[in-house]
Amino acid sequence: MLSGLKGLGVTLRGALRPKVTTEYPKEHLPIDERFMGFPALTWDSNRVEPYCTGCMVCVRYCPTQCMSAQMKDNDKFVEGDSHRKKIIESFEINLSRCILCGICVDVCNFDAIEMSHEHERSERLRNANRVDLPELLEMGKKYQAEVRWKQSKPSPASPNEKAEIKAVSEAKKASEADSEATNKQSEAPDSGEDAA
Amino acid sequence: MTDPVATQIEDKFTYQASSEPGTVDMMVNMGPQHPATHGVFRMELRVDGEQIQDVVPHIGYLHRGSEKLCEHELYSQIITLFDRFDYVSNFNNELVIVSAVEKLMGVEPPPRAELIRIIMCEFNRIASHLLFYGTFAIDMGAITPVLYNFRDREKIQSLFESVSGARMMHNYFRVGGVKEDVKDDFTSRALALCDELERGVDETDKLLTENEIFVERTTGIGVISGEDALDWGLSGPVLRASGVPYDVRVDEPYSRYSELDFGIPVGSAGDCWDRFYLRILEARESLSIIRQAMALLEPGDTMAQIRRIARPPAGEVYAHCENPRGDLGVYIVSDGGERPYRLKVRPPSFCNLQALKDLTVGHYIADAVVILGTLDIVLGEVDR
Amino acid sequence: MSFIEVVFAIAGLFGLFTGLAVAVLSLTWMERKTLARIQQRAGPSVVGPHGLLQPVADAMKLATKEDMIPNYADKLLFWMAPIFVAVPAFMIWIAIPFGDNLAVRVLDLGLLYLVAISGIGVVGLLMGGWASSSRYSMLGGLRAAAQLVSYEIPIVIVILSIAVLVQSLSLDAVIGGNTISIGDDTRDLPGQGAIPFAFIMPMGLLIFLIAGLAELGRTPFDIHHAESEVVGGPFVEYSGAHWAVFFLAEYLNTFVISALIVILFFGGWSWPAPPESLFGNDLSSTATNLIGGAWLMIKTYLVAIGIFWIRGTYPRLRIDQLMAFAWQVLIPLSFVNLVLIAIVLFYDWPLWVMTAVSLPIILGVGIAVQRRRGARGRPQTVRILRRSAGEIGVPMPPASTPVTDQVQAGG
């Protein structure tokens, strides 16, 4: 009976402390920046197109086979605006099947897929959690804005940029050749290559 | 008032005359939907009054064929399946599979990664034990400890979230290291958490351990001797409570456990109280392990230089680690491919459950619940 | 009985019924809030301010739910069981005094009436348990029967010792005191206006509290509807309105036990300050009764919160331990209490002798229970083995000497 009274003391002390719960739909706990929500596709705002080239590596490594993707030739590459020869045509993730393991992010070579902070989804229909490319990109844009996302390494130059750089360097070279002495000429091709 | 379904089930038992003339034993079907079976476990109890005469456990309601699935998955994908075996101690499960594959490949993870793994595993051990105290108290009718313990468990999970990005199914350990390094504020955060957890465990200790009703309910209940425990293949706290000082962390030190000094609580009564109190002490020892590992933590790599797709050589390997529930082992047969040829898990919950009949027969229905509680099974692991 | 009296009785019954319904709703809210407070949660907070309307919403939900009767149930008994539980719970309140001479029916045998009525409820539990045709409910019903019958005894004996103290079975006498005359000797027996009986009979209070909890089937004695064992006991198969009636009865009983503790041991409407002493005798009787009723209610709710607090702390006993506790500890103790008060009154000793004798007995029994059943009496069987001390596992290399030095020394 006497050590039981100690328990009453513990609960009394508990009653005097503030509550630790939050009222969920009204309040949300902060999400850690590393939090892995549903996967989303990132948007390359420089090239105005998705990062994803549809290389299928995430599709192959997904433990639950919840994704499917299809690639197409990139029109912007033909026009010279983008460095991506191929671009994603359609991408579908069944978020009901996704187990949020993050393997797709690990294996992606192009920073094209990220685990977003989106984690609350409920739909009335069984297949309503299948999300397609536009929706994935929307999620991705939201996530990118949220965490001020940066790609891990800069993307290579597009054909147009290459041409531009080449033109610039050539113009520079020409002007240098005009104005400078001949001993500077040996360094000019190097700097041109670095820029490319 | 004959109940055809019930009679049908009862026929499975040979009716044994009860001690009093003119009465028969009653069949009570506990589970799969019963609040005290911790999931979808079913016990058919044959009771004389309230005294249990026979127990027939039924498992398999949560069978997902995980071992077979493993044969069709890459090694990196198998880690996600191991997260889901014992779903309250995910890091410990991940450690087993990655250390098995590392052993097979002969890869040595960087020391920093090993320490991060130990810290995560010990935090997860505490989280798992906290859940045990809570659910065990609920089994005995005390409703408050579970909420106190969940409060502390949530803090651990928030730490996990900041490290691995997930609160439960982490997929953080990789063959050859861990996914990414911990954040800068990790050390301060973890040490502060250690202090909070110490207070939380003390609170449970004060609330339950010495309580007369609690002691009355647990002393002398479900006693198993050390020899019997070994014969049944029990492991973990259930075995140590019977006085067998076996812990994989000290008997076959894996990872960097050999550098750490910690105590192993060992009981001698082998009853439910020992099994409970041992886990309280174990949580405190885990805290000491975490503090030691924090002191050893030095900057460095967290991933060994290996191929992204693990392709171990042909061969066999058995690796085991000390889970919160016992000795979790994994046996891999590799044919040199990207996927295991065969993968077998030795789940501690399943093995501990084997002793259920020995433990419960002769006790009351209320004790069956308490005994099942102290075995601390996780059905995800029992059924796989 | 005159017409006016009948009208007053009916009005009183309606008032009582309404008041009790409100009390039950408030108690459920209060229990949830108290437990939430203890467990550092928020508790009901959505329906109404601070979730005050939550019990109303729950009641509406239960009333509109489908009322299922199992196929193999004994339908008549199944249907009647909740009534058998709920009606006595209401009937007890007829005798409860809310003020001086203020009850629906002022009974001279009030204490006897309480004891008699409170024993009926167990029939309903047993009926419900049997009629549901479920193993769990049957076990629960049998547990309830064993438990309630056993714990009735200490309650009766404690009530008896109170009756001995006030020389009356009337609840008014318990609170307001009694005057008896034996031959030429007229003496005033104490009421509780000055000193509540809790201070005279602490042992009686403790026994009554424990046995009362057992009568209610509340933690640590919620054995007959233990969720983790018999999944709700007699109520397993009940749903909707029938279940709601059980629920209502449970909370009414909680309220009744709290009120009885207040009336028997904490002076009911007259303590800590009798309305007359507070405002003098010039107060109207309505105001006096209101103040008295407020005292009673405040104290009752405080006791109820105490019961919820206990619920938030303790685990539950097992059925055999529960019975052993009743027969080995509580019943002997209650008889000791009865004999003690009888002796004190017979020899005309001052009443503090009773307190002085009771407190050491309580302490002694408490220590004995702890020695026998608590962790103090339990051998400490768990010890910590350390690898650094060479007690377990492979031995550790000494921390001070690095491994390379050892190799050199060995070579």
PDB file of C-alpha atoms in Angstrom, chain B residues 45-245:
ATOM      1  CA  LEU B  45      -7.473 -21.787 -24.061  1.00  0.00           C
ATOM      2  CA  ARG B  46      -9.070 -24.769 -22.402  1.00  0.00           C
ATOM      3  CA  VAL B  47     -10.021 -23.547 -18.970  1.00  0.00           C
ATOM      4  CA  ASP B  48     -11.339 -25.197 -15.864  1.00  0.00           C
ATOM      5  CA  GLY B  49     -13.168 -22.313 -14.268  1.00  0.00           C
ATOM      6  CA  GLU B  50     -10.510 -19.682 -14.796  1.00  0.00           C
ATOM      7  CA  GLN B  51      -7.551 -22.015 -14.624  1.00  0.00           C
ATOM      8  CA  ILE B  52      -5.849 -22.800 -17.892  1.00  0.00           C
ATOM      9  CA  GLN B  53      -5.513 -26.482 -18.697  1.00  0.00           C
ATOM     10  CA  ASP B  54      -4.258 -26.276 -22.238  1.00  0.00           C
ATOM     11  CA  VAL B  55      -3.148 -23.662 -24.726  1.00  0.00           C
ATOM     12  CA  VAL B  56      -3.071 -23.978 -28.482  1.00  0.00           C
ATOM     13  CA  PRO B  57      -1.451 -20.960 -30.100  1.00  0.00           C
ATOM     14  CA  HIS B  58      -2.376 -20.068 -33.660  1.00  0.00           C
ATOM     15  CA  ILE B  59      -0.089 -17.869 -35.675  1.00  0.00           C
ATOM     16  CA  GLY B  60       0.110 -16.798 -39.262  1.00  0.00           C
ATOM     17  CA  TYR B  61      -2.556 -14.114 -39.488  1.00  0.00           C
ATOM     18  CA  LEU B  62       0.098 -11.600 -40.492  1.00  0.00           C
ATOM     19  CA  HIS B  63       2.061 -13.879 -42.791  1.00  0.00           C
ATOM     20  CA  ARG B  64       3.379 -11.914 -45.747  1.00  0.00           C
ATOM     21  CA  GLY B  65       5.889 -14.369 -47.115  1.00  0.00           C
ATOM     22  CA  SER B  66       8.743 -11.998 -46.468  1.00  0.00           C
ATOM     23  CA  GLU B  67      11.462 -14.643 -46.607  1.00  0.00           C
ATOM     24  CA  LYS B  68      10.313 -15.742 -50.021  1.00  0.00           C
ATOM     25  CA  LEU B  69       9.980 -12.141 -51.140  1.00  0.00           C
ATOM     26  CA  CYS B  70      13.593 -11.577 -50.172  1.00  0.00           C
ATOM     27  CA  GLU B  71      14.678 -14.027 -52.840  1.00  0.00           C
ATOM     28  CA  HIS B  72      13.242 -11.721 -55.472  1.00  0.00           C
ATOM     29  CA  GLU B  73      14.639  -8.476 -54.155  1.00  0.00           C
ATOM     30  CA  LEU B  74      17.992  -6.811 -54.444  1.00  0.00           C
ATOM     31  CA  TYR B  75      19.997  -6.627 -51.239  1.00  0.00           C
ATOM     32  CA  SER B  76      19.263  -2.915 -50.950  1.00  0.00           C
ATOM     33  CA  GLN B  77      15.560  -3.632 -51.265  1.00  0.00           C
ATOM     34  CA  ILE B  78      15.654  -6.391 -48.659  1.00  0.00           C
ATOM     35  CA  ILE B  79      16.492  -3.783 -46.030  1.00  0.00           C
ATOM     36  CA  THR B  80      13.025  -2.330 -46.484  1.00  0.00           C
ATOM     37  CA  LEU B  81      11.532  -5.750 -45.832  1.00  0.00           C
ATOM     38  CA  PHE B  82      13.587  -6.173 -42.665  1.00  0.00           C
ATOM     39  CA  ASP B  83      12.202  -2.873 -41.406  1.00  0.00           C
ATOM     40  CA  ARG B  84       8.843  -4.535 -41.407  1.00  0.00           C
ATOM     41  CA  PHE B  85       9.664  -7.716 -39.512  1.00  0.00           C
ATOM     42  CA  ASP B  86       9.857  -6.383 -36.006  1.00  0.00           C
ATOM     43  CA  TYR B  87       8.179  -3.091 -36.644  1.00  0.00           C
ATOM     44  CA  VAL B  88       9.001  -1.565 -33.274  1.00  0.00           C
ATOM     45  CA  SER B  89      12.763  -2.041 -33.485  1.00  0.00           C
ATOM     46  CA  ASN B  90      13.491  -1.305 -37.108  1.00  0.00           C
ATOM     47  CA  PHE B  91      17.112  -0.231 -36.790  1.00  0.00           C
ATOM     48  CA  ASN B  92      18.060  -3.433 -35.007  1.00  0.00           C
ATOM     49  CA  ASN B  93      16.550  -5.439 -37.821  1.00  0.00           C
ATOM     50  CA  GLU B  94      18.327  -3.419 -40.472  1.00  0.00           C
ATOM     51  CA  LEU B  95      21.603  -3.964 -38.653  1.00  0.00           C
ATOM     52  CA  VAL B  96      21.258  -7.744 -38.957  1.00  0.00           C
ATOM     53  CA  ILE B  97      20.759  -7.832 -42.686  1.00  0.00           C
ATOM     54  CA  VAL B  98      23.436  -5.280 -43.499  1.00  0.00           C
ATOM     55  CA  SER B  99      25.968  -6.953 -41.237  1.00  0.00           C
ATOM     56  CA  ALA B 100      25.174 -10.319 -42.820  1.00  0.00           C
ATOM     57  CA  VAL B 101      25.743  -8.988 -46.316  1.00  0.00           C
ATOM     58  CA  GLU B 102      28.875  -7.127 -45.201  1.00  0.00           C
ATOM     59  CA  LYS B 103      30.195 -10.321 -43.655  1.00  0.00           C
ATOM     60  CA  LEU B 104      29.565 -12.158 -46.890  1.00  0.00           C
ATOM     61  CA  MET B 105      31.223  -9.477 -48.984  1.00  0.00           C
ATOM     62  CA  GLY B 106      34.058  -8.860 -46.558  1.00  0.00           C
ATOM     63  CA  VAL B 107      33.253  -5.164 -46.400  1.00  0.00           C
ATOM     64  CA  GLU B 108      34.225  -3.145 -43.379  1.00  0.00           C
ATOM     65  CA  PRO B 109      31.991  -0.111 -42.765  1.00  0.00           C
ATOM     66  CA  PRO B 110      33.754   3.066 -41.609  1.00  0.00           C
ATOM     67  CA  PRO B 111      34.017   3.454 -37.819  1.00  0.00           C
ATOM     68  CA  ARG B 112      31.763   6.483 -37.727  1.00  0.00           C
ATOM     69  CA  ALA B 113      29.029   4.588 -39.514  1.00  0.00           C
ATOM     70  CA  GLU B 114      29.362   1.724 -37.046  1.00  0.00           C
ATOM     71  CA  LEU B 115      28.948   4.071 -34.101  1.00  0.00           C
ATOM     72  CA  ILE B 116      25.955   5.787 -35.671  1.00  0.00           C
ATOM     73  CA  ARG B 117      24.435   2.367 -36.131  1.00  0.00           C
ATOM     74  CA  ILE B 118      25.045   1.451 -32.487  1.00  0.00           C
ATOM     75  CA  ILE B 119      23.536   4.694 -31.267  1.00  0.00           C
ATOM     76  CA  MET B 120      20.487   4.248 -33.447  1.00  0.00           C
ATOM     77  CA  CYS B 121      20.064   0.616 -32.412  1.00  0.00           C
ATOM     78  CA  GLU B 122      20.290   1.387 -28.720  1.00  0.00           C
ATOM     79  CA  PHE B 123      17.826   4.247 -29.043  1.00  0.00           C
ATOM     80  CA  ASN B 124      15.559   1.836 -30.828  1.00  0.00           C
ATOM     81  CA  ARG B 125      16.019  -0.720 -28.069  1.00  0.00           C
ATOM     82  CA  ILE B 126      14.848   1.872 -25.569  1.00  0.00           C
ATOM     83  CA  ALA B 127      11.914   2.796 -27.809  1.00  0.00           C
ATOM     84  CA  SER B 128      10.959  -0.848 -28.045  1.00  0.00           C
ATOM     85  CA  HIS B 129      11.251  -1.389 -24.299  1.00  0.00           C
ATOM     86  CA  LEU B 130       9.208   1.737 -23.669  1.00  0.00           C
ATOM     87  CA  LEU B 131       6.472   0.266 -25.799  1.00  0.00           C
ATOM     88  CA  PHE B 132       6.781  -2.937 -23.808  1.00  0.00           C
ATOM     89  CA  TYR B 133       6.332  -1.210 -20.447  1.00  0.00           C
ATOM     90  CA  GLY B 134       3.288   0.585 -21.746  1.00  0.00           C
ATOM     91  CA  THR B 135       1.510  -2.328 -23.332  1.00  0.00           C
ATOM     92  CA  PHE B 136       2.410  -4.571 -20.436  1.00  0.00           C
ATOM     93  CA  ALA B 137       0.880  -2.088 -18.026  1.00  0.00           C
ATOM     94  CA  ILE B 138      -2.220  -1.915 -20.214  1.00  0.00           C
ATOM     95  CA  ASP B 139      -2.449  -5.707 -20.062  1.00  0.00           C
ATOM     96  CA  MET B 140      -2.470  -5.390 -16.306  1.00  0.00           C
ATOM     97  CA  GLY B 141      -5.038  -2.614 -16.314  1.00  0.00           C
ATOM     98  CA  ALA B 142      -2.807   0.404 -15.672  1.00  0.00           C
ATOM     99  CA  ILE B 143      -3.641   2.925 -18.350  1.00  0.00           C
ATOM    100  CA  THR B 144      -1.233   5.738 -17.638  1.00  0.00           C
ATOM    101  CA  PRO B 145       2.265   4.271 -18.219  1.00  0.00           C
ATOM    102  CA  VAL B 146       1.523   3.617 -21.871  1.00  0.00           C
ATOM    103  CA  LEU B 147       0.912   7.301 -22.500  1.00  0.00           C
ATOM    104  CA  TYR B 148       3.982   8.403 -20.572  1.00  0.00           C
ATOM    105  CA  ASN B 149       6.046   5.919 -22.522  1.00  0.00           C
ATOM    106  CA  PHE B 150       4.589   6.929 -25.849  1.00  0.00           C
ATOM    107  CA  ARG B 151       5.436  10.513 -24.979  1.00  0.00           C
ATOM    108  CA  ASP B 152       9.091   9.513 -24.666  1.00  0.00           C
ATOM    109  CA  ARG B 153       8.972   7.172 -27.620  1.00  0.00           C
ATOM    110  CA  GLU B 154       7.735  10.020 -29.789  1.00  0.00           C
ATOM    111  CA  LYS B 155      10.818  12.005 -28.847  1.00  0.00           C
ATOM    112  CA  ILE B 156      13.029   9.121 -29.931  1.00  0.00           C
ATOM    113  CA  GLN B 157      11.133   8.881 -33.174  1.00  0.00           C
ATOM    114  CA  SER B 158      11.561  12.581 -33.801  1.00  0.00           C
ATOM    115  CA  LEU B 159      15.283  12.076 -33.430  1.00  0.00           C
ATOM    116  CA  PHE B 160      15.066   9.184 -35.887  1.00  0.00           C
ATOM    117  CA  GLU B 161      13.146  11.429 -38.252  1.00  0.00           C
ATOM    118  CA  SER B 162      15.898  14.001 -38.193  1.00  0.00           C
ATOM    119  CA  VAL B 163      18.494  11.327 -38.885  1.00  0.00           C
ATOM    120  CA  SER B 164      16.864   8.961 -41.329  1.00  0.00           C
ATOM    121  CA  GLY B 165      13.879  10.917 -42.613  1.00  0.00           C
ATOM    122  CA  ALA B 166      11.329   8.405 -41.366  1.00  0.00           C
ATOM    123  CA  ARG B 167       9.802   7.847 -37.986  1.00  0.00           C
ATOM    124  CA  MET B 168       9.467   4.102 -38.244  1.00  0.00           C
ATOM    125  CA  MET B 169      10.457   2.429 -41.489  1.00  0.00           C
ATOM    126  CA  HIS B 170      13.825   4.052 -41.831  1.00  0.00           C
ATOM    127  CA  ASN B 171      15.764   2.240 -44.551  1.00  0.00           C
ATOM    128  CA  TYR B 172      18.810   4.083 -43.229  1.00  0.00           C
ATOM    129  CA  PHE B 173      21.487   1.419 -42.883  1.00  0.00           C
ATOM    130  CA  ARG B 174      23.202   0.443 -46.095  1.00  0.00           C
ATOM    131  CA  VAL B 175      25.533  -2.365 -46.952  1.00  0.00           C
ATOM    132  CA  GLY B 176      28.848  -0.719 -46.124  1.00  0.00           C
ATOM    133  CA  GLY B 177      27.637   2.142 -43.969  1.00  0.00           C
ATOM    134  CA  VAL B 178      24.664   4.374 -43.472  1.00  0.00           C
ATOM    135  CA  LYS B 179      22.643   6.400 -45.955  1.00  0.00           C
ATOM    136  CA  GLU B 180      23.930   9.810 -44.947  1.00  0.00           C
ATOM    137  CA  ASP B 181      25.749  11.401 -42.075  1.00  0.00           C
ATOM    138  CA  VAL B 182      23.832  12.667 -39.075  1.00  0.00           C
ATOM    139  CA  LYS B 183      23.142  16.382 -38.832  1.00  0.00           C
ATOM    140  CA  ASP B 184      25.367  18.776 -36.931  1.00  0.00           C
ATOM    141  CA  ASP B 185      23.020  19.184 -33.985  1.00  0.00           C
ATOM    142  CA  PHE B 186      22.692  15.424 -33.572  1.00  0.00           C
ATOM    143  CA  THR B 187      25.073  15.028 -30.635  1.00  0.00           C
ATOM    144  CA  SER B 188      23.548  17.735 -28.489  1.00  0.00           C
ATOM    145  CA  ARG B 189      20.061  16.603 -29.340  1.00  0.00           C
ATOM    146  CA  ALA B 190      20.759  12.957 -28.588  1.00  0.00           C
ATOM    147  CA  LEU B 191      22.457  13.685 -25.280  1.00  0.00           C
ATOM    148  CA  ALA B 192      19.558  15.893 -24.197  1.00  0.00           C
ATOM    149  CA  LEU B 193      17.199  13.118 -25.214  1.00  0.00           C
ATOM    150  CA  CYS B 194      19.178  10.650 -23.101  1.00  0.00           C
ATOM    151  CA  ASP B 195      18.500  12.731 -19.998  1.00  0.00           C
ATOM    152  CA  GLU B 196      14.815  12.965 -20.819  1.00  0.00           C
ATOM    153  CA  LEU B 197      14.596   9.230 -21.391  1.00  0.00           C
ATOM    154  CA  GLU B 198      16.306   8.549 -18.103  1.00  0.00           C
ATOM    155  CA  ARG B 199      13.596  10.520 -16.362  1.00  0.00           C
ATOM    156  CA  GLY B 200      10.916   8.717 -18.347  1.00  0.00           C
ATOM    157  CA  VAL B 201      12.241   5.281 -17.438  1.00  0.00           C
ATOM    158  CA  ASP B 202      12.486   6.320 -13.798  1.00  0.00           C
ATOM    159  CA  GLU B 203       8.871   7.397 -13.934  1.00  0.00           C
ATOM    160  CA  THR B 204       7.743   3.993 -15.180  1.00  0.00           C
ATOM    161  CA  ASP B 205       9.955   2.379 -12.581  1.00  0.00           C
ATOM    162  CA  LYS B 206       8.306   4.338  -9.798  1.00  0.00           C
ATOM    163  CA  LEU B 207       4.846   3.825 -11.182  1.00  0.00           C
ATOM    164  CA  LEU B 208       5.006   0.075 -11.605  1.00  0.00           C
ATOM    165  CA  THR B 209       8.017  -1.815 -10.291  1.00  0.00           C
ATOM    166  CA  GLU B 210       7.339  -1.530  -6.592  1.00  0.00           C
ATOM    167  CA  ASN B 211       3.592  -1.265  -6.717  1.00  0.00           C
ATOM    168  CA  GLU B 212       2.065  -3.976  -4.516  1.00  0.00           C
ATOM    169  CA  ILE B 213      -0.590  -4.885  -7.041  1.00  0.00           C
ATOM    170  CA  PHE B 214       1.974  -5.090  -9.805  1.00  0.00           C
ATOM    171  CA  VAL B 215       4.306  -7.266  -7.766  1.00  0.00           C
ATOM    172  CA  GLU B 216       1.424  -9.461  -6.708  1.00  0.00           C
ATOM    173  CA  ARG B 217       0.373  -9.928 -10.305  1.00  0.00           C
ATOM    174  CA  THR B 218       3.820 -10.755 -11.638  1.00  0.00           C
ATOM    175  CA  THR B 219       5.733 -12.605  -8.935  1.00  0.00           C
ATOM    176  CA  GLY B 220       5.842 -16.335  -9.483  1.00  0.00           C
ATOM    177  CA  ILE B 221       3.840 -16.079 -12.698  1.00  0.00           C
ATOM    178  CA  GLY B 222       5.103 -17.812 -15.823  1.00  0.00           C
ATOM    179  CA  VAL B 223       8.238 -19.173 -14.212  1.00  0.00           C
ATOM    180  CA  ILE B 224      10.676 -20.921 -16.540  1.00  0.00           C
ATOM    181  CA  SER B 225      13.999 -22.338 -15.441  1.00  0.00           C
ATOM    182  CA  GLY B 226      17.235 -21.567 -17.214  1.00  0.00           C
ATOM    183  CA  GLU B 227      17.553 -25.102 -18.597  1.00  0.00           C
ATOM    184  CA  ASP B 228      14.024 -25.107 -19.952  1.00  0.00           C
ATOM    185  CA  ALA B 229      14.537 -21.677 -21.439  1.00  0.00           C
ATOM    186  CA  LEU B 230      17.632 -22.887 -23.260  1.00  0.00           C
ATOM    187  CA  ASP B 231      15.830 -26.024 -24.398  1.00  0.00           C
ATOM    188  CA  TRP B 232      13.029 -23.975 -25.879  1.00  0.00           C
ATOM    189  CA  GLY B 233      15.553 -21.770 -27.649  1.00  0.00           C
ATOM    190  CA  LEU B 234      14.476 -18.616 -25.884  1.00  0.00           C
ATOM    191  CA  SER B 235      16.706 -15.595 -26.133  1.00  0.00           C
ATOM    192  CA  GLY B 236      16.924 -12.004 -25.106  1.00  0.00           C
ATOM    193  CA  PRO B 237      15.387 -10.656 -21.908  1.00  0.00           C
ATOM    194  CA  VAL B 238      13.174 -13.728 -21.543  1.00  0.00           C
ATOM    195  CA  LEU B 239      16.235 -15.977 -21.380  1.00  0.00           C
ATOM    196  CA  ARG B 240      18.291 -13.641 -19.214  1.00  0.00           C
ATOM    197  CA  ALA B 241      15.449 -13.350 -16.716  1.00  0.00           C
ATOM    198  CA  SER B 242      15.859 -17.081 -16.123  1.00  0.00           C
ATOM    199  CA  GLY B 243      19.467 -16.589 -15.146  1.00  0.00           C
ATOM    200  CA  VAL B 244      21.280 -17.458 -18.365  1.00  0.00           C
ATOM    201  CA  PRO B 245      23.754 -14.644 -19.019  1.00  0.00           C
TER     202      PRO B 245
END
